[in-house]
Amino acid sequence: MAFALAAPVTAQAQDQAQQFCVADPAAVTARASITPPDKPLPEALVQALDAAARGALDGAAAPGVIAGVVTPEGRWSGAWGVADPETDAAMEVGMHTRIGSITKTFTGTALMQLAEADKLSLDDKIDQYVSGVPNGDIITLRHLASMTSGLLSYTQADPFLDLFFADPSLHYSPQDLLDFAFPGSPIFAPGEKFNYSNTNTVLLGLVIEQVTGQDIDTVFTSMILDPLGLTETTGPDGAALMPEPYPQGFTLQGDAATPDAPSNATHWDPSWGWTAGGMISTLDDLLVYGRSLGTGKGLLSAEAQQERLRSFPEPAGYGIAMGCVDGWVGHTGELPGYNTTVFYDTTTDTTVVVQANSDIPSGDCGDEDVLPDNPVDLACSSPASRVFEALSVALGHPFSMTPTASAE
């Protein structure tokens, strides 16, 4: 059964070497800081975005979605479907959802901030901070952030999967998670290739806590949330309880789920995700964060952000804790019950966020578990990704996991 904090870029995309994913990092970082505009987008574009979101939700295996777009010309947002199928309560903009692996971008940003402050170096070896890591005297913090460490993801370890799916209420410490990963590591030499591993980002969380002497929620609040005014975002340590309002989240993962009866994963213990996937947020917060993640504004110097924007394999791939395809930079987040996308288009200064209250895929998904009414004529996609890709088409810069030769 699938179990993931989803990566935004496939290995196939990473193998293609055409050109830089972000064509002009200096131009991106030179953009002015902005307050998201209150004015609406042009009516024709609003209608196109509305139609794209509704049409994509029809093919998605989710009760509802929330989506938003911010461009220099204005903003658009909306919600479709239901937050709770039992009560028919409507999905609403402003609801909190678990954001899964988008958490990794917060972890990577804090790491780069500490590097800028000369508190650490991305080329430090992990055994300077955490003992007992296989190949710890070779693996660097950069290897961890770029998913090239060779460490097995604990979410690919059968003992973890068996335990988690049998009882999703169990609480895990970061060390518990590492203990699942290390017996099966390494799976390749550091730097040899890409392998998406949640173990990497948990280790980075421990490094950040050690260097700062603070818990991770305090670090994220002082270094990212407060500077950007993200008042509705919850750090991984405080994410056990969902802040009101929130939609119910549904999954086919876990021992109790069947295609006819998905499990409600809303209150499954999120500690297993920690700095790899434990955070909670809202549409408005993520729209602000998504642009700052892409431009570095309010987070990193222009020099550091340009390094981050040049860290992707060409023309697509995974860099320093975020992904890029044809100039779109950001991350997806997928965990039982919820699916989220946050992407910034470096070519048009456009931010797109989608939240879905399901992680169930739809389309031609091979052996993956799907709902009985699954539309097999569609390409396989998670709910938020399906809606995001439709919105990107309406915006005129289609997001594709098989990038074109040009990022223009």
JSON list of C-alpha atoms in Angstrom, two decimals, residues 220-408:
[
{"chain": "A", "resi": 220, "resn": "PHE", "atom": "CA", "xyz": [10.00, 28.02, 12.78]},
{"chain": "A", "resi": 221, "resn": "THR", "atom": "CA", "xyz": [7.92, 30.69, 14.54]},
{"chain": "A", "resi": 222, "resn": "SER", "atom": "CA", "xyz": [10.79, 33.11, 15.09]},
{"chain": "A", "resi": 223, "resn": "MET", "atom": "CA", "xyz": [12.57, 32.56, 11.77]},
{"chain": "A", "resi": 224, "resn": "ILE", "atom": "CA", "xyz": [9.69, 32.03, 9.32]},
{"chain": "A", "resi": 225, "resn": "LEU", "atom": "CA", "xyz": [6.13, 32.35, 10.66]},
{"chain": "A", "resi": 226, "resn": "ASP", "atom": "CA", "xyz": [6.46, 35.67, 12.51]},
{"chain": "A", "resi": 227, "resn": "PRO", "atom": "CA", "xyz": [8.54, 37.44, 9.83]},
{"chain": "A", "resi": 228, "resn": "LEU", "atom": "CA", "xyz": [5.97, 36.51, 7.17]},
{"chain": "A", "resi": 229, "resn": "GLY", "atom": "CA", "xyz": [2.89, 37.01, 9.37]},
{"chain": "A", "resi": 230, "resn": "LEU", "atom": "CA", "xyz": [1.76, 33.39, 9.05]},
{"chain": "A", "resi": 231, "resn": "THR", "atom": "CA", "xyz": [-0.63, 33.41, 12.01]},
{"chain": "A", "resi": 232, "resn": "GLU", "atom": "CA", "xyz": [-2.65, 30.35, 10.98]},
{"chain": "A", "resi": 233, "resn": "THR", "atom": "CA", "xyz": [0.27, 27.94, 10.52]},
{"chain": "A", "resi": 234, "resn": "THR", "atom": "CA", "xyz": [1.16, 25.34, 13.15]},
{"chain": "A", "resi": 235, "resn": "GLY", "atom": "CA", "xyz": [4.59, 23.78, 13.61]},
{"chain": "A", "resi": 236, "resn": "PRO", "atom": "CA", "xyz": [5.13, 20.02, 13.74]},
{"chain": "A", "resi": 237, "resn": "ASP", "atom": "CA", "xyz": [5.35, 19.76, 17.53]},
{"chain": "A", "resi": 238, "resn": "GLY", "atom": "CA", "xyz": [1.97, 21.45, 17.97]},
{"chain": "A", "resi": 239, "resn": "ALA", "atom": "CA", "xyz": [0.07, 19.70, 15.20]},
{"chain": "A", "resi": 240, "resn": "ALA", "atom": "CA", "xyz": [-1.61, 16.89, 17.13]},
{"chain": "A", "resi": 241, "resn": "LEU", "atom": "CA", "xyz": [-4.87, 18.85, 17.31]},
{"chain": "A", "resi": 242, "resn": "MET", "atom": "CA", "xyz": [-6.33, 20.50, 14.22]},
{"chain": "A", "resi": 243, "resn": "PRO", "atom": "CA", "xyz": [-7.24, 24.18, 14.74]},
{"chain": "A", "resi": 244, "resn": "GLU", "atom": "CA", "xyz": [-10.82, 25.12, 13.89]},
{"chain": "A", "resi": 245, "resn": "PRO", "atom": "CA", "xyz": [-12.12, 25.25, 11.25]},
{"chain": "A", "resi": 246, "resn": "TYR", "atom": "CA", "xyz": [-10.91, 22.16, 9.41]},
{"chain": "A", "resi": 247, "resn": "PRO", "atom": "CA", "xyz": [-12.28, 19.58, 6.96]},
{"chain": "A", "resi": 248, "resn": "GLN", "atom": "CA", "xyz": [-12.36, 15.86, 7.64]},
{"chain": "A", "resi": 249, "resn": "GLY", "atom": "CA", "xyz": [-9.58, 14.05, 5.75]},
{"chain": "A", "resi": 250, "resn": "PHE", "atom": "CA", "xyz": [-10.02, 10.68, 4.04]},
{"chain": "A", "resi": 251, "resn": "THR", "atom": "CA", "xyz": [-7.62, 7.94, 2.96]},
{"chain": "A", "resi": 252, "resn": "LEU", "atom": "CA", "xyz": [-7.44, 4.40, 1.63]},
{"chain": "A", "resi": 253, "resn": "GLN", "atom": "CA", "xyz": [-4.26, 3.84, 3.61]},
{"chain": "A", "resi": 254, "resn": "GLY", "atom": "CA", "xyz": [-4.32, 1.86, 6.83]},
{"chain": "A", "resi": 255, "resn": "ASP", "atom": "CA", "xyz": [-5.51, -1.59, 7.78]},
{"chain": "A", "resi": 256, "resn": "ALA", "atom": "CA", "xyz": [-9.16, -0.55, 8.30]},
{"chain": "A", "resi": 257, "resn": "ALA", "atom": "CA", "xyz": [-9.74, 1.21, 4.96]},
{"chain": "A", "resi": 258, "resn": "THR", "atom": "CA", "xyz": [-11.51, -0.35, 1.97]},
{"chain": "A", "resi": 259, "resn": "PRO", "atom": "CA", "xyz": [-12.35, 1.20, -1.42]},
{"chain": "A", "resi": 260, "resn": "ASP", "atom": "CA", "xyz": [-16.00, 1.30, -0.37]},
{"chain": "A", "resi": 261, "resn": "ALA", "atom": "CA", "xyz": [-15.20, 2.77, 3.05]},
{"chain": "A", "resi": 262, "resn": "PRO", "atom": "CA", "xyz": [-12.17, 5.10, 3.20]},
{"chain": "A", "resi": 263, "resn": "SER", "atom": "CA", "xyz": [-10.81, 5.82, 6.66]},
{"chain": "A", "resi": 264, "resn": "ASN", "atom": "CA", "xyz": [-11.15, 9.21, 8.32]},
{"chain": "A", "resi": 265, "resn": "ALA", "atom": "CA", "xyz": [-7.52, 10.16, 9.06]},
{"chain": "A", "resi": 266, "resn": "THR", "atom": "CA", "xyz": [-8.20, 13.64, 10.43]},
{"chain": "A", "resi": 267, "resn": "HIS", "atom": "CA", "xyz": [-6.94, 12.88, 13.90]},
{"chain": "A", "resi": 268, "resn": "TRP", "atom": "CA", "xyz": [-4.28, 10.28, 13.16]},
{"chain": "A", "resi": 269, "resn": "ASP", "atom": "CA", "xyz": [-1.20, 11.15, 15.19]},
{"chain": "A", "resi": 270, "resn": "PRO", "atom": "CA", "xyz": [1.06, 13.30, 12.94]},
{"chain": "A", "resi": 271, "resn": "SER", "atom": "CA", "xyz": [4.24, 12.87, 14.98]},
{"chain": "A", "resi": 272, "resn": "TRP", "atom": "CA", "xyz": [5.57, 10.39, 12.42]},
{"chain": "A", "resi": 273, "resn": "GLY", "atom": "CA", "xyz": [5.96, 13.29, 9.96]},
{"chain": "A", "resi": 274, "resn": "TRP", "atom": "CA", "xyz": [7.71, 15.79, 12.27]},
{"chain": "A", "resi": 275, "resn": "THR", "atom": "CA", "xyz": [10.05, 18.08, 10.26]},
{"chain": "A", "resi": 276, "resn": "ALA", "atom": "CA", "xyz": [9.43, 15.96, 7.16]},
{"chain": "A", "resi": 277, "resn": "GLY", "atom": "CA", "xyz": [5.67, 16.43, 7.14]},
{"chain": "A", "resi": 278, "resn": "GLY", "atom": "CA", "xyz": [3.94, 17.44, 10.37]},
{"chain": "A", "resi": 279, "resn": "MET", "atom": "CA", "xyz": [2.70, 21.02, 9.83]},
{"chain": "A", "resi": 280, "resn": "ILE", "atom": "CA", "xyz": [-0.78, 22.55, 9.43]},
{"chain": "A", "resi": 281, "resn": "SER", "atom": "CA", "xyz": [-1.72, 25.71, 7.49]},
{"chain": "A", "resi": 282, "resn": "THR", "atom": "CA", "xyz": [-4.37, 27.62, 5.55]},
{"chain": "A", "resi": 283, "resn": "LEU", "atom": "CA", "xyz": [-4.74, 28.93, 2.01]},
{"chain": "A", "resi": 284, "resn": "ASP", "atom": "CA", "xyz": [-3.91, 32.56, 2.79]},
{"chain": "A", "resi": 285, "resn": "ASP", "atom": "CA", "xyz": [-0.80, 31.67, 4.80]},
{"chain": "A", "resi": 286, "resn": "LEU", "atom": "CA", "xyz": [0.43, 29.32, 2.09]},
{"chain": "A", "resi": 287, "resn": "LEU", "atom": "CA", "xyz": [-0.10, 31.91, -0.64]},
{"chain": "A", "resi": 288, "resn": "VAL", "atom": "CA", "xyz": [2.14, 34.33, 1.27]},
{"chain": "A", "resi": 289, "resn": "TYR", "atom": "CA", "xyz": [4.66, 31.62, 2.05]},
{"chain": "A", "resi": 290, "resn": "GLY", "atom": "CA", "xyz": [4.72, 30.24, -1.49]},
{"chain": "A", "resi": 291, "resn": "ARG", "atom": "CA", "xyz": [5.90, 33.52, -2.98]},
{"chain": "A", "resi": 292, "resn": "SER", "atom": "CA", "xyz": [8.51, 34.00, -0.26]},
{"chain": "A", "resi": 293, "resn": "LEU", "atom": "CA", "xyz": [9.70, 30.43, -0.80]},
{"chain": "A", "resi": 294, "resn": "GLY", "atom": "CA", "xyz": [10.20, 31.22, -4.49]},
{"chain": "A", "resi": 295, "resn": "THR", "atom": "CA", "xyz": [11.72, 34.70, -4.20]},
{"chain": "A", "resi": 296, "resn": "GLY", "atom": "CA", "xyz": [13.39, 34.44, -0.79]},
{"chain": "A", "resi": 297, "resn": "LYS", "atom": "CA", "xyz": [11.71, 37.69, 0.31]},
{"chain": "A", "resi": 298, "resn": "GLY", "atom": "CA", "xyz": [11.54, 37.91, 4.10]},
{"chain": "A", "resi": 299, "resn": "LEU", "atom": "CA", "xyz": [13.47, 34.66, 4.46]},
{"chain": "A", "resi": 300, "resn": "LEU", "atom": "CA", "xyz": [16.88, 34.66, 2.76]},
{"chain": "A", "resi": 301, "resn": "SER", "atom": "CA", "xyz": [19.32, 37.07, 1.20]},
{"chain": "A", "resi": 302, "resn": "ALA", "atom": "CA", "xyz": [19.28, 37.37, -2.58]},
{"chain": "A", "resi": 303, "resn": "GLU", "atom": "CA", "xyz": [22.59, 35.51, -2.73]},
{"chain": "A", "resi": 304, "resn": "ALA", "atom": "CA", "xyz": [21.35, 32.58, -0.65]},
{"chain": "A", "resi": 305, "resn": "GLN", "atom": "CA", "xyz": [18.06, 32.37, -2.54]},
{"chain": "A", "resi": 306, "resn": "GLN", "atom": "CA", "xyz": [19.87, 32.36, -5.86]},
{"chain": "A", "resi": 307, "resn": "GLU", "atom": "CA", "xyz": [21.98, 29.46, -4.61]},
{"chain": "A", "resi": 308, "resn": "ARG", "atom": "CA", "xyz": [18.77, 27.63, -3.76]},
{"chain": "A", "resi": 309, "resn": "LEU", "atom": "CA", "xyz": [17.24, 28.37, -7.16]},
{"chain": "A", "resi": 310, "resn": "ARG", "atom": "CA", "xyz": [20.36, 27.02, -8.85]},
{"chain": "A", "resi": 311, "resn": "SER", "atom": "CA", "xyz": [20.36, 23.81, -6.81]},
{"chain": "A", "resi": 312, "resn": "PHE", "atom": "CA", "xyz": [18.01, 21.90, -9.12]},
{"chain": "A", "resi": 313, "resn": "PRO", "atom": "CA", "xyz": [19.16, 19.33, -11.67]},
{"chain": "A", "resi": 314, "resn": "GLU", "atom": "CA", "xyz": [18.40, 20.60, -15.16]},
{"chain": "A", "resi": 315, "resn": "PRO", "atom": "CA", "xyz": [15.69, 21.30, -16.29]},
{"chain": "A", "resi": 316, "resn": "ALA", "atom": "CA", "xyz": [13.84, 19.83, -13.33]},
{"chain": "A", "resi": 317, "resn": "GLY", "atom": "CA", "xyz": [14.47, 18.09, -10.08]},
{"chain": "A", "resi": 318, "resn": "TYR", "atom": "CA", "xyz": [14.87, 18.39, -6.35]},
{"chain": "A", "resi": 319, "resn": "GLY", "atom": "CA", "xyz": [17.17, 21.03, -4.91]},
{"chain": "A", "resi": 320, "resn": "ILE", "atom": "CA", "xyz": [17.61, 22.28, -1.35]},
{"chain": "A", "resi": 321, "resn": "ALA", "atom": "CA", "xyz": [14.37, 21.01, 0.19]},
{"chain": "A", "resi": 322, "resn": "MET", "atom": "CA", "xyz": [12.12, 21.98, -2.69]},
{"chain": "A", "resi": 323, "resn": "GLY", "atom": "CA", "xyz": [11.44, 20.93, -6.24]},
{"chain": "A", "resi": 324, "resn": "CYS", "atom": "CA", "xyz": [11.31, 22.62, -9.63]},
{"chain": "A", "resi": 325, "resn": "VAL", "atom": "CA", "xyz": [9.73, 21.86, -13.00]},
{"chain": "A", "resi": 326, "resn": "ASP", "atom": "CA", "xyz": [9.99, 24.33, -15.90]},
{"chain": "A", "resi": 327, "resn": "GLY", "atom": "CA", "xyz": [10.32, 27.34, -13.62]},
{"chain": "A", "resi": 328, "resn": "TRP", "atom": "CA", "xyz": [7.64, 26.25, -11.14]},
{"chain": "A", "resi": 329, "resn": "VAL", "atom": "CA", "xyz": [9.29, 25.94, -7.70]},
{"chain": "A", "resi": 330, "resn": "GLY", "atom": "CA", "xyz": [7.66, 24.53, -4.59]},
{"chain": "A", "resi": 331, "resn": "HIS", "atom": "CA", "xyz": [6.49, 21.26, -3.10]},
{"chain": "A", "resi": 332, "resn": "THR", "atom": "CA", "xyz": [3.59, 18.89, -2.76]},
{"chain": "A", "resi": 333, "resn": "GLY", "atom": "CA", "xyz": [2.43, 17.49, 0.53]},
{"chain": "A", "resi": 334, "resn": "GLU", "atom": "CA", "xyz": [0.65, 14.18, 0.84]},
{"chain": "A", "resi": 335, "resn": "LEU", "atom": "CA", "xyz": [-0.14, 12.19, 3.95]},
{"chain": "A", "resi": 336, "resn": "PRO", "atom": "CA", "xyz": [-3.13, 10.09, 5.01]},
{"chain": "A", "resi": 337, "resn": "GLY", "atom": "CA", "xyz": [-6.23, 12.27, 4.68]},
{"chain": "A", "resi": 338, "resn": "TYR", "atom": "CA", "xyz": [-4.80, 15.39, 3.04]},
{"chain": "A", "resi": 339, "resn": "ASN", "atom": "CA", "xyz": [-3.01, 16.53, -0.10]},
{"chain": "A", "resi": 340, "resn": "THR", "atom": "CA", "xyz": [-1.61, 20.02, -0.72]},
{"chain": "A", "resi": 341, "resn": "THR", "atom": "CA", "xyz": [0.39, 21.78, -3.43]},
{"chain": "A", "resi": 342, "resn": "VAL", "atom": "CA", "xyz": [2.31, 25.06, -3.10]},
{"chain": "A", "resi": 343, "resn": "PHE", "atom": "CA", "xyz": [4.06, 26.29, -6.24]},
{"chain": "A", "resi": 344, "resn": "TYR", "atom": "CA", "xyz": [5.51, 29.61, -7.39]},
{"chain": "A", "resi": 345, "resn": "ASP", "atom": "CA", "xyz": [5.95, 30.34, -11.09]},
{"chain": "A", "resi": 346, "resn": "THR", "atom": "CA", "xyz": [9.30, 32.10, -11.37]},
{"chain": "A", "resi": 347, "resn": "THR", "atom": "CA", "xyz": [8.50, 33.16, -14.94]},
{"chain": "A", "resi": 348, "resn": "THR", "atom": "CA", "xyz": [5.30, 35.11, -14.12]},
{"chain": "A", "resi": 349, "resn": "ASP", "atom": "CA", "xyz": [5.49, 35.92, -10.38]},
{"chain": "A", "resi": 350, "resn": "THR", "atom": "CA", "xyz": [2.41, 33.76, -9.76]},
{"chain": "A", "resi": 351, "resn": "THR", "atom": "CA", "xyz": [1.68, 31.67, -6.66]},
{"chain": "A", "resi": 352, "resn": "VAL", "atom": "CA", "xyz": [-0.77, 28.76, -6.70]},
{"chain": "A", "resi": 353, "resn": "VAL", "atom": "CA", "xyz": [-1.98, 26.77, -3.68]},
{"chain": "A", "resi": 354, "resn": "VAL", "atom": "CA", "xyz": [-4.40, 23.83, -3.57]},
{"chain": "A", "resi": 355, "resn": "GLN", "atom": "CA", "xyz": [-5.64, 21.95, -0.49]},
{"chain": "A", "resi": 356, "resn": "ALA", "atom": "CA", "xyz": [-7.66, 18.71, -0.67]},
{"chain": "A", "resi": 357, "resn": "ASN", "atom": "CA", "xyz": [-9.21, 16.67, 2.11]},
{"chain": "A", "resi": 358, "resn": "SER", "atom": "CA", "xyz": [-8.09, 13.34, 0.64]},
{"chain": "A", "resi": 359, "resn": "ASP", "atom": "CA", "xyz": [-4.85, 11.71, -0.43]},
{"chain": "A", "resi": 360, "resn": "ILE", "atom": "CA", "xyz": [-6.64, 9.11, -2.57]},
{"chain": "A", "resi": 361, "resn": "PRO", "atom": "CA", "xyz": [-5.34, 8.98, -6.15]},
{"chain": "A", "resi": 362, "resn": "SER", "atom": "CA", "xyz": [-7.56, 8.74, -9.22]},
{"chain": "A", "resi": 363, "resn": "GLY", "atom": "CA", "xyz": [-7.03, 7.76, -12.83]},
{"chain": "A", "resi": 364, "resn": "ASP", "atom": "CA", "xyz": [-4.95, 5.01, -14.40]},
{"chain": "A", "resi": 365, "resn": "CYS", "atom": "CA", "xyz": [-3.02, 4.26, -11.21]},
{"chain": "A", "resi": 366, "resn": "GLY", "atom": "CA", "xyz": [-1.93, 0.67, -11.75]},
{"chain": "A", "resi": 367, "resn": "ASP", "atom": "CA", "xyz": [-1.93, -1.33, -8.52]},
{"chain": "A", "resi": 368, "resn": "GLU", "atom": "CA", "xyz": [-2.69, 1.63, -6.24]},
{"chain": "A", "resi": 369, "resn": "ASP", "atom": "CA", "xyz": [-5.90, 1.53, -4.22]},
{"chain": "A", "resi": 370, "resn": "VAL", "atom": "CA", "xyz": [-8.63, 3.68, -5.79]},
{"chain": "A", "resi": 371, "resn": "LEU", "atom": "CA", "xyz": [-12.34, 4.34, -5.28]},
{"chain": "A", "resi": 372, "resn": "PRO", "atom": "CA", "xyz": [-14.97, 2.16, -7.05]},
{"chain": "A", "resi": 373, "resn": "ASP", "atom": "CA", "xyz": [-15.96, 4.97, -9.45]},
{"chain": "A", "resi": 374, "resn": "ASN", "atom": "CA", "xyz": [-12.36, 5.72, -10.40]},
{"chain": "A", "resi": 375, "resn": "PRO", "atom": "CA", "xyz": [-12.04, 7.43, -13.85]},
{"chain": "A", "resi": 376, "resn": "VAL", "atom": "CA", "xyz": [-9.50, 5.09, -15.46]},
{"chain": "A", "resi": 377, "resn": "ASP", "atom": "CA", "xyz": [-9.37, 7.19, -18.63]},
{"chain": "A", "resi": 378, "resn": "LEU", "atom": "CA", "xyz": [-7.47, 9.93, -16.77]},
{"chain": "A", "resi": 379, "resn": "ALA", "atom": "CA", "xyz": [-3.77, 10.01, -15.95]},
{"chain": "A", "resi": 380, "resn": "CYS", "atom": "CA", "xyz": [-3.08, 8.98, -12.36]},
{"chain": "A", "resi": 381, "resn": "SER", "atom": "CA", "xyz": [-2.91, 11.94, -9.98]},
{"chain": "A", "resi": 382, "resn": "SER", "atom": "CA", "xyz": [-3.48, 12.91, -6.38]},
{"chain": "A", "resi": 383, "resn": "PRO", "atom": "CA", "xyz": [-6.39, 15.32, -5.76]},
{"chain": "A", "resi": 384, "resn": "ALA", "atom": "CA", "xyz": [-4.50, 18.58, -5.14]},
{"chain": "A", "resi": 385, "resn": "SER", "atom": "CA", "xyz": [-2.04, 17.88, -7.93]},
{"chain": "A", "resi": 386, "resn": "ARG", "atom": "CA", "xyz": [-4.88, 17.26, -10.40]},
{"chain": "A", "resi": 387, "resn": "VAL", "atom": "CA", "xyz": [-6.46, 20.60, -9.54]},
{"chain": "A", "resi": 388, "resn": "PHE", "atom": "CA", "xyz": [-3.11, 22.43, -9.54]},
{"chain": "A", "resi": 389, "resn": "GLU", "atom": "CA", "xyz": [-2.20, 21.14, -12.98]},
{"chain": "A", "resi": 390, "resn": "ALA", "atom": "CA", "xyz": [-5.59, 22.25, -14.33]},
{"chain": "A", "resi": 391, "resn": "LEU", "atom": "CA", "xyz": [-5.11, 25.72, -12.83]},
{"chain": "A", "resi": 392, "resn": "SER", "atom": "CA", "xyz": [-1.63, 25.98, -14.34]},
{"chain": "A", "resi": 393, "resn": "VAL", "atom": "CA", "xyz": [-3.13, 25.35, -17.78]},
{"chain": "A", "resi": 394, "resn": "ALA", "atom": "CA", "xyz": [-5.71, 28.09, -17.22]},
{"chain": "A", "resi": 395, "resn": "LEU", "atom": "CA", "xyz": [-2.89, 30.44, -16.18]},
{"chain": "A", "resi": 396, "resn": "GLY", "atom": "CA", "xyz": [-1.04, 29.80, -19.44]},
{"chain": "A", "resi": 397, "resn": "HIS", "atom": "CA", "xyz": [2.02, 27.98, -18.06]},
{"chain": "A", "resi": 398, "resn": "PRO", "atom": "CA", "xyz": [1.12, 24.29, -17.81]},
{"chain": "A", "resi": 399, "resn": "PHE", "atom": "CA", "xyz": [2.90, 22.33, -15.11]},
{"chain": "A", "resi": 400, "resn": "SER", "atom": "CA", "xyz": [4.11, 19.00, -16.47]},
{"chain": "A", "resi": 401, "resn": "MET", "atom": "CA", "xyz": [6.13, 16.27, -14.78]},
{"chain": "A", "resi": 402, "resn": "THR", "atom": "CA", "xyz": [7.86, 15.73, -18.15]},
{"chain": "A", "resi": 403, "resn": "PRO", "atom": "CA", "xyz": [9.27, 19.24, -18.63]},
{"chain": "A", "resi": 404, "resn": "THR", "atom": "CA", "xyz": [9.77, 20.86, -21.99]},
{"chain": "A", "resi": 405, "resn": "ALA", "atom": "CA", "xyz": [13.17, 22.00, -23.25]},
{"chain": "A", "resi": 406, "resn": "SER", "atom": "CA", "xyz": [12.33, 25.61, -22.47]},
{"chain": "A", "resi": 407, "resn": "ALA", "atom": "CA", "xyz": [11.52, 27.18, -19.13]},
{"chain": "A", "resi": 408, "resn": "GLU", "atom": "CA", "xyz": [10.33, 30.39, -20.76]}
]
